[in-house]
Tab-separated table of C-alpha atoms in Angstrom:
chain	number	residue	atom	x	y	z
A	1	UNK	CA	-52.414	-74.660	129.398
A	2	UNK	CA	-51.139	-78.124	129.999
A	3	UNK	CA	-52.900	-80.697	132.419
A	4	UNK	CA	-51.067	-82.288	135.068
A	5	UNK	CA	-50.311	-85.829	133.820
A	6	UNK	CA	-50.726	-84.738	130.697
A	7	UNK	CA	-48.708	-86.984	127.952
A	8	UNK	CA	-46.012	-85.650	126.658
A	9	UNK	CA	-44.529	-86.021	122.809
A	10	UNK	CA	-42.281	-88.358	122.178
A	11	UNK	CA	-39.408	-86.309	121.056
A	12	UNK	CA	-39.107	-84.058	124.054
A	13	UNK	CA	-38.087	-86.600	126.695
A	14	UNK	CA	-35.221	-87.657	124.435
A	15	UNK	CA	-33.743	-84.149	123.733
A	16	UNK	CA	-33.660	-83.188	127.562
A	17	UNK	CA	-31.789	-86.730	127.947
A	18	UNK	CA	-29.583	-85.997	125.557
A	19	UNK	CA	-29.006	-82.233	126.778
A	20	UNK	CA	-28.432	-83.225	130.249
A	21	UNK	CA	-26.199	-86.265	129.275
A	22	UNK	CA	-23.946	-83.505	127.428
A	23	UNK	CA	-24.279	-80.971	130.377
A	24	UNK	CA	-23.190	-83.729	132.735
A	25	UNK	CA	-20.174	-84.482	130.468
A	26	UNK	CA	-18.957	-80.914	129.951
A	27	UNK	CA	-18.782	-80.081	133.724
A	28	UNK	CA	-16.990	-82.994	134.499
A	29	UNK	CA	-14.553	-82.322	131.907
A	30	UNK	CA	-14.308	-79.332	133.498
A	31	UNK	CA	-13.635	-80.252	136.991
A	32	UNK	CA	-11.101	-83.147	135.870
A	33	UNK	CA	-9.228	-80.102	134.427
A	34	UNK	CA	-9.366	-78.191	137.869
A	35	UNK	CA	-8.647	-81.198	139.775
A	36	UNK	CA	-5.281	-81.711	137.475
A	37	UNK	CA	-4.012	-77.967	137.525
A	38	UNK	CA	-4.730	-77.826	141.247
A	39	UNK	CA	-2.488	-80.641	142.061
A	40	UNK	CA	0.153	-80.615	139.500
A	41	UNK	CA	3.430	-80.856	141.073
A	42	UNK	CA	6.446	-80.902	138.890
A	43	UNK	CA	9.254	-83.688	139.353
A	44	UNK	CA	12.010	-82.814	140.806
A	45	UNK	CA	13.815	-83.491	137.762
A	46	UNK	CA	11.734	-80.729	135.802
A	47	UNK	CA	12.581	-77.850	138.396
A	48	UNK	CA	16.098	-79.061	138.520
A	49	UNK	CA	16.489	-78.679	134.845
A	50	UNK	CA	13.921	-75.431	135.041
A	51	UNK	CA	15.620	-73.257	137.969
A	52	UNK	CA	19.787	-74.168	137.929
A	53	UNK	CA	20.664	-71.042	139.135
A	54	UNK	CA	19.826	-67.828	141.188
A	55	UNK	CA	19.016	-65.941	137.930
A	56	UNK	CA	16.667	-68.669	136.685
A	57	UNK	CA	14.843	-69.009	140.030
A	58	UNK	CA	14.014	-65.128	139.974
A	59	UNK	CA	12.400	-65.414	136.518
A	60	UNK	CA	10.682	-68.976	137.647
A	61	UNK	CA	9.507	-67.128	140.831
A	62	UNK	CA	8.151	-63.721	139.265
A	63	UNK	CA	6.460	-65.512	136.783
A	64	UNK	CA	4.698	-66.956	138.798
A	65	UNK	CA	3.718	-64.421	140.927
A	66	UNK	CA	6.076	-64.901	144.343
A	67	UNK	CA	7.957	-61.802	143.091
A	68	UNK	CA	6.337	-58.881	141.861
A	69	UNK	CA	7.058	-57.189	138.172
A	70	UNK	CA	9.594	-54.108	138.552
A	71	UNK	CA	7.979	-52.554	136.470
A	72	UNK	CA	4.816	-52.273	138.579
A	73	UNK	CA	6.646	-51.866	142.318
A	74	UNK	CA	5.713	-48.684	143.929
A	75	UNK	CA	8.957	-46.862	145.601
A	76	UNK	CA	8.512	-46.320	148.946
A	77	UNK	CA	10.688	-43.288	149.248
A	78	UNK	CA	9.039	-40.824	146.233
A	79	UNK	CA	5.703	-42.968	145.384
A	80	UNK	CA	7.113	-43.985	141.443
A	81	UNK	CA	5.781	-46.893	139.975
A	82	UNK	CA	8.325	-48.321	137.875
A	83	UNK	CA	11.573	-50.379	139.195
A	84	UNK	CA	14.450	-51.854	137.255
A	85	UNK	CA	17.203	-54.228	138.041
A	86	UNK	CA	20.465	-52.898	139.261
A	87	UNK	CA	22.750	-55.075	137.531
A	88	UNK	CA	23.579	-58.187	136.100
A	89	UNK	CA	25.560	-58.781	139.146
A	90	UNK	CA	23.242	-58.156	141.519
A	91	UNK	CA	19.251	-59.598	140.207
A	92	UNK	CA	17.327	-59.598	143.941
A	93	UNK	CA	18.326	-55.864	143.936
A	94	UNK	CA	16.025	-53.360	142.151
A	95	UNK	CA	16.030	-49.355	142.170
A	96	UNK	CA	13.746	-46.693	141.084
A	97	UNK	CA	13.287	-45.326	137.664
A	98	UNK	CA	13.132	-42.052	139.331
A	99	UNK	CA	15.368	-41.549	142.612
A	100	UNK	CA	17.681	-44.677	142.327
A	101	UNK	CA	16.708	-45.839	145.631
A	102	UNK	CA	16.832	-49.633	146.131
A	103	UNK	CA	15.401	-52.391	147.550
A	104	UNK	CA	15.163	-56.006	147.138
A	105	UNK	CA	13.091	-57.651	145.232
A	106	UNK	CA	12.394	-60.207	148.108
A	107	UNK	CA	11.202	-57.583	150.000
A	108	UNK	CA	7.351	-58.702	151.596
A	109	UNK	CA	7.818	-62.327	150.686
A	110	UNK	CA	8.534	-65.436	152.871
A	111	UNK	CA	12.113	-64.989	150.739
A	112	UNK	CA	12.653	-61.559	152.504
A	113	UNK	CA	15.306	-62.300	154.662
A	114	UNK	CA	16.442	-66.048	153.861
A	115	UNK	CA	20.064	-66.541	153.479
A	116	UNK	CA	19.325	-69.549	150.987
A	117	UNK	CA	19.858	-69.240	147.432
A	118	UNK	CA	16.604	-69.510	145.592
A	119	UNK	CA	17.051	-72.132	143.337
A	120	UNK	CA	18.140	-74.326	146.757
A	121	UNK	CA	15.494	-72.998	148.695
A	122	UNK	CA	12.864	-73.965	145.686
A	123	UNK	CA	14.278	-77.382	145.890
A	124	UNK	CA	13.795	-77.794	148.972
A	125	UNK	CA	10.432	-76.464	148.819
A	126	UNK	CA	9.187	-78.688	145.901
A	127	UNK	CA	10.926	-81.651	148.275
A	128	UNK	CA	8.696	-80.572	150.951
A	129	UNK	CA	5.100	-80.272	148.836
A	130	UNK	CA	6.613	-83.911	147.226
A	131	UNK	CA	6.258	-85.547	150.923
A	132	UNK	CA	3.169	-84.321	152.146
């Protein structure tokens, strides 16, 4: 058992320094990396070049999770999980693997009914975010 006050070696009080030193230097390596990926905005010059059309801005936005995957939408009308797109013609439109109903792929987002094309209404969103 050690005394209280007891002396300690010599060795030991430098190898906690230099364990807490590296400690200290780790985590805040680690919240610099938070801090940046939490407030990363792109330019506006990045999304324009990103998201030119409607198409693009559908990718962009399921991708990052605004839109869900098709493939793992739940239909409504028979319970299937498994959408695809309708067309080329048509990409915010989706319909059942199983009974070909369809719905949009807006549907239960702040997108839902919006008359703005995507790609406009991202700019304008990224324009808004860019002000505050």
């Amino acid at each position: 058992q050690k005394k209280k006050g007891g002396k300690r070696k010599a060795g030991e009080d430098g190898a906690e320094e230099v364990v807490n030193r590296q400690f200290m230097e780790e985590s805040e390596q680690a919240d610099n990396k938070r801090h940046k990926a939490s407030t990363s905005i792109p330019s506006f010059m990045d999304v324009c070049c990103l998201v030119p059309d409607e198409n693009s801005a559908i990718a962009f936005l399921t991708g990052h999770g605004v839109f869900p995957n098709p493939k793992e939408v739940i239909c409504a009308h028979c319970g299937y999980k498994g959408f695809r797109h309708k067309g080329k013609k048509t990409p915010k439109y989706i319909k059942c693997n199983r009974c070909s109903k369809g719905q949009s792929l807006m549907k239960g987002t702040l997108f839902e009914k919006s008359r703005v094309p995507l790609h406009q209404a991202l700019y304008m969103a990224l324009f808004w975010l860019s002000m505050s």
